[in-house]
Coordinates of C-alpha atoms and ligand atoms in Angstrom, one line a residue:
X1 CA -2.3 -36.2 -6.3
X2 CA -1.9 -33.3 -4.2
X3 CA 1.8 -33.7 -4.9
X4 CA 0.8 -32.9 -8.6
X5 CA -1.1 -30.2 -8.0
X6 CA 1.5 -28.4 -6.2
X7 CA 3.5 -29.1 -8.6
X8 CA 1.4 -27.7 -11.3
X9 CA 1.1 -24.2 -9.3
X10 CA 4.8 -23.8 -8.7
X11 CA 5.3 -24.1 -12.2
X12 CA 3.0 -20.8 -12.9
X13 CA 4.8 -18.8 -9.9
X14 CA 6.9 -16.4 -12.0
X15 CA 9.6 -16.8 -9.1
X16 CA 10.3 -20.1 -9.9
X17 CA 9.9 -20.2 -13.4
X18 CA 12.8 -21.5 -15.2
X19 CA 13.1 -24.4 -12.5
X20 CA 14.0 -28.2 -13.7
X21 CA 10.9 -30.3 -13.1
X22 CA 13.3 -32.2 -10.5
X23 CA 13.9 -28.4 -8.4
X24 CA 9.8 -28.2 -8.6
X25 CA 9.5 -31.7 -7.6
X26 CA 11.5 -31.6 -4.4
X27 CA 10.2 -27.6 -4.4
X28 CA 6.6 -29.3 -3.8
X29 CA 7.7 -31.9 -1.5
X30 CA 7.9 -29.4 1.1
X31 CA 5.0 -27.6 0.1
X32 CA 1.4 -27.4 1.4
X33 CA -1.4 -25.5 -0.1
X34 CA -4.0 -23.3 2.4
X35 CA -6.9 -21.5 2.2
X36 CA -7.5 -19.0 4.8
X37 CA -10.8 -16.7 5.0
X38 CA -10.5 -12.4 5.1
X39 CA -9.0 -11.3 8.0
X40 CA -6.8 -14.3 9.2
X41 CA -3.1 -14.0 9.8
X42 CA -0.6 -16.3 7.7
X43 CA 2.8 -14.6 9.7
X44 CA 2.9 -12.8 12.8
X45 CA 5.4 -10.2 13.2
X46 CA 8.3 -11.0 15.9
X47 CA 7.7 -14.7 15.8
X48 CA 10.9 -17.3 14.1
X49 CA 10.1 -18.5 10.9
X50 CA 9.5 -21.5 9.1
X51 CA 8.6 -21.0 5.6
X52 CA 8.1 -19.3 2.5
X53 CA 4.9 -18.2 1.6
X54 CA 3.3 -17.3 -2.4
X55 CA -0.2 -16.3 -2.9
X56 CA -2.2 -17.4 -5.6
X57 CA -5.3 -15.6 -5.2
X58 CA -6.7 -13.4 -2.8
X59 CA -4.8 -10.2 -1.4
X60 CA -3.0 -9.6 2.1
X61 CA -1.6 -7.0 4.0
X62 CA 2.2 -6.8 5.4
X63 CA 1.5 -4.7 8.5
X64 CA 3.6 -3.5 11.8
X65 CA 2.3 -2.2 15.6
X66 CA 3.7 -0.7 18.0
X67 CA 2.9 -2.0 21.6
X68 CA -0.2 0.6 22.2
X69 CA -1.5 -1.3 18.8
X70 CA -1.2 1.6 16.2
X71 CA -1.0 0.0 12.7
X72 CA 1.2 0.9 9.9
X73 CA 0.2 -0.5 6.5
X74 CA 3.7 -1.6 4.7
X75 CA 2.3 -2.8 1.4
X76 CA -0.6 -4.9 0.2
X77 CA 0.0 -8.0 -2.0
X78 CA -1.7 -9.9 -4.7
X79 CA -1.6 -13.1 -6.6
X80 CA 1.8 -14.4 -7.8
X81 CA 3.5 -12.1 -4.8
X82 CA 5.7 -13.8 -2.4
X83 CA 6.6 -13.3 1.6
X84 CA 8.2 -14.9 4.6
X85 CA 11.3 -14.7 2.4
X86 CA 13.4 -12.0 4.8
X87 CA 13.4 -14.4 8.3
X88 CA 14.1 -17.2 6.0
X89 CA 17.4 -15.5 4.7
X90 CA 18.2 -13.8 7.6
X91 CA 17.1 -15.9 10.9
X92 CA 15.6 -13.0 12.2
X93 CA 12.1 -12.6 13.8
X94 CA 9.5 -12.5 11.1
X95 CA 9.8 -8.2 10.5
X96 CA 6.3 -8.0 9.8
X97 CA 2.9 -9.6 9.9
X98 CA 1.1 -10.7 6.9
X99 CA -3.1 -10.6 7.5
X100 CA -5.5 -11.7 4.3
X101 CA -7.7 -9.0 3.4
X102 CA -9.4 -11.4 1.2
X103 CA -9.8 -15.0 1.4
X104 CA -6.7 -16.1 -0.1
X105 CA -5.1 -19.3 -1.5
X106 CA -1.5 -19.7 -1.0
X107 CA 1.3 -22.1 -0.9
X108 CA 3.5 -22.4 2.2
X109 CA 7.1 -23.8 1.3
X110 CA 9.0 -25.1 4.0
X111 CA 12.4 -23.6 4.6
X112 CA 14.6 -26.6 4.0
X113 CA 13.5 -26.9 0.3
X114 CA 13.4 -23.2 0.2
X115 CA 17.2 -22.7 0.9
X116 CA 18.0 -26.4 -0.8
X117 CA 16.7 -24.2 -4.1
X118 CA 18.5 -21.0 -3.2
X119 CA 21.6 -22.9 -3.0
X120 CA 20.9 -24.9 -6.4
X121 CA 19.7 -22.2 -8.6
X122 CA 21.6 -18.7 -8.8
X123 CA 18.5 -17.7 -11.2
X124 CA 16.2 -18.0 -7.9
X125 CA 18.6 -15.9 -6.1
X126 CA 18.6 -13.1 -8.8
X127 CA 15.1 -12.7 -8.7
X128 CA 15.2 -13.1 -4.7
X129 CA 17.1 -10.0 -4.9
X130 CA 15.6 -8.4 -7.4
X131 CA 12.4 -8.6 -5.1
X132 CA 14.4 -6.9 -2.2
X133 CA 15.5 -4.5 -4.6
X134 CA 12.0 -3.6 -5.7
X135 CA 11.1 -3.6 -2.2
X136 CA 13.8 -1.0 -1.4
X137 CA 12.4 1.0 -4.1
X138 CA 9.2 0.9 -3.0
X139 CA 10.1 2.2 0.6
X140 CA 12.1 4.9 -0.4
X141 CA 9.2 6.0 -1.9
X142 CA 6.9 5.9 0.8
X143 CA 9.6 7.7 2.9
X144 CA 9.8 10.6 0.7
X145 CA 6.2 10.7 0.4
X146 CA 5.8 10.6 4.4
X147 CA 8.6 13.1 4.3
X148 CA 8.0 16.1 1.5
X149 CA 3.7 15.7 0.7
X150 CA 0.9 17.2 2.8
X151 CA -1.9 14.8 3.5
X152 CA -3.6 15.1 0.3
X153 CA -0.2 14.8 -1.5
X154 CA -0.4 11.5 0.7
X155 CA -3.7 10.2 0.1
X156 CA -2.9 11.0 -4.1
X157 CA -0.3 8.8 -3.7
X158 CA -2.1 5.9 -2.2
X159 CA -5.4 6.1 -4.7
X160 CA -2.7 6.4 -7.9
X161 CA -0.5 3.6 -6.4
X162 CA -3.6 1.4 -6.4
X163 CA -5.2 2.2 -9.7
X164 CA -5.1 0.8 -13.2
X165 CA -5.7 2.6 -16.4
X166 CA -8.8 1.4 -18.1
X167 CA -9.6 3.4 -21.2
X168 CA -8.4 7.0 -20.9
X169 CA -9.0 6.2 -16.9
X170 CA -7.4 5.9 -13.9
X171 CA -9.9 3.5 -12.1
X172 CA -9.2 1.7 -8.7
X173 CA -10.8 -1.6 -8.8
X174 CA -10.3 -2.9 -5.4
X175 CA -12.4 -0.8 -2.9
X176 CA -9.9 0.8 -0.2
X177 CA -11.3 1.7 3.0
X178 CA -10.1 4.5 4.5
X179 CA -9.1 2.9 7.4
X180 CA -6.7 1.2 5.3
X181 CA -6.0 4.6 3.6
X182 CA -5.3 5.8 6.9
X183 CA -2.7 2.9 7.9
X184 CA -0.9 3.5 4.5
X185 CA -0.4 7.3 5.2
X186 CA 0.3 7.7 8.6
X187 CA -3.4 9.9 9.6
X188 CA -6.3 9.2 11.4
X189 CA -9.4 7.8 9.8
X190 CA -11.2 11.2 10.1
X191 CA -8.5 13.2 8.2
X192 CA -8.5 10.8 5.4
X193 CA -12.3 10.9 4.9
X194 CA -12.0 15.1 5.1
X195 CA -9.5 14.6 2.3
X196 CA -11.4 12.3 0.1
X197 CA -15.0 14.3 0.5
X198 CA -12.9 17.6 -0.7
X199 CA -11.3 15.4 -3.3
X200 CA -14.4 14.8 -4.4
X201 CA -16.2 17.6 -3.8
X202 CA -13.6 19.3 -5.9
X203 CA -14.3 16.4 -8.9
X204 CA -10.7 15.0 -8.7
X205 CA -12.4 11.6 -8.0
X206 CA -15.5 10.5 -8.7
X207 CA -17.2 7.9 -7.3
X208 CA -18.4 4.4 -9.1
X209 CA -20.3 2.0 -8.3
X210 CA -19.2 -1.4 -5.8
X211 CA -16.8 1.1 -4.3
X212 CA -14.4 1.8 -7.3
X213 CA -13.2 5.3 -7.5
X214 CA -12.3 6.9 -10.6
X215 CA -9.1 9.2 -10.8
X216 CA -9.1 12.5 -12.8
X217 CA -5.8 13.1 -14.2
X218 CA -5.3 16.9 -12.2
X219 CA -5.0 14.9 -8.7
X220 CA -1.7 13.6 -9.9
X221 CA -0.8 17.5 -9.2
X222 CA -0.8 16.3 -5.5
X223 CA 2.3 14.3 -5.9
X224 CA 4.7 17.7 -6.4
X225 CA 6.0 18.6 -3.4
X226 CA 6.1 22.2 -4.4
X227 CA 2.9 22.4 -6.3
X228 CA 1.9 25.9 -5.4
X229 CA -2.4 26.1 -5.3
X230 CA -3.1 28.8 -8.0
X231 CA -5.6 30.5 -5.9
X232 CA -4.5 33.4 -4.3
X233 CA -5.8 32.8 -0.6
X234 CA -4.6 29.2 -0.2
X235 CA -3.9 28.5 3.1
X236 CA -1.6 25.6 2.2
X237 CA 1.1 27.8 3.6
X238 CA 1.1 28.5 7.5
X239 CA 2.0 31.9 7.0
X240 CA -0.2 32.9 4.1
X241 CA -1.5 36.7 3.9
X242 CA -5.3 36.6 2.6
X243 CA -6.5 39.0 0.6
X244 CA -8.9 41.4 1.2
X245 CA -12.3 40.1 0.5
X246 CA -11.2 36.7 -0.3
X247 CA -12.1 35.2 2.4
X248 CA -12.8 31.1 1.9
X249 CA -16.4 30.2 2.3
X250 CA -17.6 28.4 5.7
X251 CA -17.5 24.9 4.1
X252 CA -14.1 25.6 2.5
X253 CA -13.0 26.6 6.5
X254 CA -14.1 24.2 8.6
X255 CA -12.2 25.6 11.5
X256 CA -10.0 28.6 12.1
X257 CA -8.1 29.2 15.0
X258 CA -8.2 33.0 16.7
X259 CA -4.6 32.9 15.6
X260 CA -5.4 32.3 12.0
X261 CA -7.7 35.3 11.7
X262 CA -5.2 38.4 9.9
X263 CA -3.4 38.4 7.0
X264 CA 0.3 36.6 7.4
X265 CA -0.6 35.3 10.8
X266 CA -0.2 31.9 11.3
X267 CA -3.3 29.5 10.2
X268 CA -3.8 26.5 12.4
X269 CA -6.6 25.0 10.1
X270 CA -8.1 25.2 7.1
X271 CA -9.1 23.7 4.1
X272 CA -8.5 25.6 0.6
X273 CA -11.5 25.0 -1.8
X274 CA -9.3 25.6 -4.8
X275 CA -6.8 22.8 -4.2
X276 CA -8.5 21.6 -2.1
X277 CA -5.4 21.4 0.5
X278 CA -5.0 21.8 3.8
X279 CA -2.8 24.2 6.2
X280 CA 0.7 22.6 6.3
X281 CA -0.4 22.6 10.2
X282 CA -3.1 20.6 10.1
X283 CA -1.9 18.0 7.5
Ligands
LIG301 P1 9.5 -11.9 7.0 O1 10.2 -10.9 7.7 O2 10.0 -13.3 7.0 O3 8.0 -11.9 7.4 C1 7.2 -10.8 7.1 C2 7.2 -10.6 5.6 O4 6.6 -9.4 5.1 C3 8.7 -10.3 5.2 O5 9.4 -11.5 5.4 C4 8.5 -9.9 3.8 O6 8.2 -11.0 2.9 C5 7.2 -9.1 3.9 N1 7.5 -7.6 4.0 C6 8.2 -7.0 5.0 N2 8.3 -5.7 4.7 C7 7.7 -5.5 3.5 C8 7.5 -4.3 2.7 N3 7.9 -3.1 3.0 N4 6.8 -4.5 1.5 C9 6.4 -5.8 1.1 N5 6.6 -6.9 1.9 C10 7.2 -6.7 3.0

């Protein structure tokens, strides 16, 4: 019976769609299904591996710490996504650790039938690939982000990469913490809820109900590098002259170092109400 069922699910993971019903029979001979509650971890990072792991509902984080515990959030996957696949191929440590952030369903495949399938099926090891490939894609990415965008640039990023269009919208469903946010972007909690009150103070997103946050189309202007801020004053740039008389208003400046008080002199932080962005120092 339970043999069936995992059967039955295999057959609707796009991964191994195209199998025989003989490679999804021995597939689920080696399979278990598992619920696990929010917060649980399904892989720890540095431990050997035994299996292969696809989720069918729920979402997870793949997350790394160093040894003082600072987090870095690598990606977060959904339904139909798979992991555990990289120790299985390589015989490495597991290179990350996988923690449900919902409860989740998901199938754990042992790594006997995993690699009996991987040697039986060069279609399986396409879309293998073509996973690691994405994957790549998907870091490079996040490395250029990290690299070229100011924290706002940052946060953008992380609200666009996690919305959908509904309508004429940009909406993100899921609500994000800003934590999470945080994790994602390499900034502390604090910085990211500074970013998102301007961002919303400044109507690029606007808050809906159950936590969803719709996206104006203007904040995908964060994702340019070299956006220049059209207002005159912008202290995005360290080295900004201000005008004469255009001096930012108190909430627009929540803190200004002595060094930051003459035109061209160095700002060491600020927050431009036009953009709204903050001095490159500060971000
Ligand atoms: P493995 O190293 O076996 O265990 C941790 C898993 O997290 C890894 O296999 C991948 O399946 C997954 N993983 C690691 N890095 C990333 C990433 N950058 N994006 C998405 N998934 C990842």
């Amino acid at each position: 019976m339970a043999q069936d069922e995992n059967k039955a699910f295999l057959k609707r993971v796009a991964l191994f769609s195209g199998l025989t019903d003989s490679q999804i029979e021995r597939l689920a001979a080696g399979s278990v299904r598992r619920s696990f509650p929010k917060g649980r971890t399904i892989v720890a990072e540095g431990e050997p591996s035994q299996s292969l792991y696809v989720l069918l509902s729920g979402r997870a984080k793949v997350q790394r710490s160093d040894t003082e515990g600072k987090e870095v959030i690598l990606a977060v996957l959904g339904p139909g996504e798979c992991f555990g696949e990289m120790s299985l191929i390589d015989d490495a440590p597991r290179s990350a650790s996988v923690i449900t952030i919902e409860s989740c369903d998901f199938m754990s495949i042992n790594k006997e039938s995993f690699k009996a399938i991987l040697l039986s099926s060069p279609e399986i090891c396409m879309r293998i690939m073509k996973g690691l490939v994405k994957r790549l894609r998907e870091a490079d990415k996040k490395i250029e982000t990290l690299a070229l965008l100011d924290v706002y640039g940052r946060v953008a990023r992380v609200l666009l990469d996690f919305s959908e269009q509904v309508g004429n919208d940009r909406v993100v469903r899921n609500k994000l913490p800003r934590q999470e946010i945080a994790k994602m972007i390499g900034a502390s909690r604090e910085m990211v809820s500074r970013v998102m009150k301007g961002l919303e103070v400044e109507g690029y997103i606007v808050p809906m109900p159950e936590g969803k946050l719709m996206l104006r189309e203007k904040l995908s202007n964060y994702l340019s590098a070299s956006s220049p801020c059209s207002s005159s004053w912008c202290w995005s740039a360290t080295t900004r002259a201000i005008p004469a008389g255009r001096m930012p208003s108190s909430r627009a400046r929540p803190a200004i170092s002595a060094a930051g008080s003459g035109p061209g002199s160095p700002i060491s932080c600020c927050t431009c109400s036009a953009c709204p962005r903050t001095c490159s120092r500060c971000s």
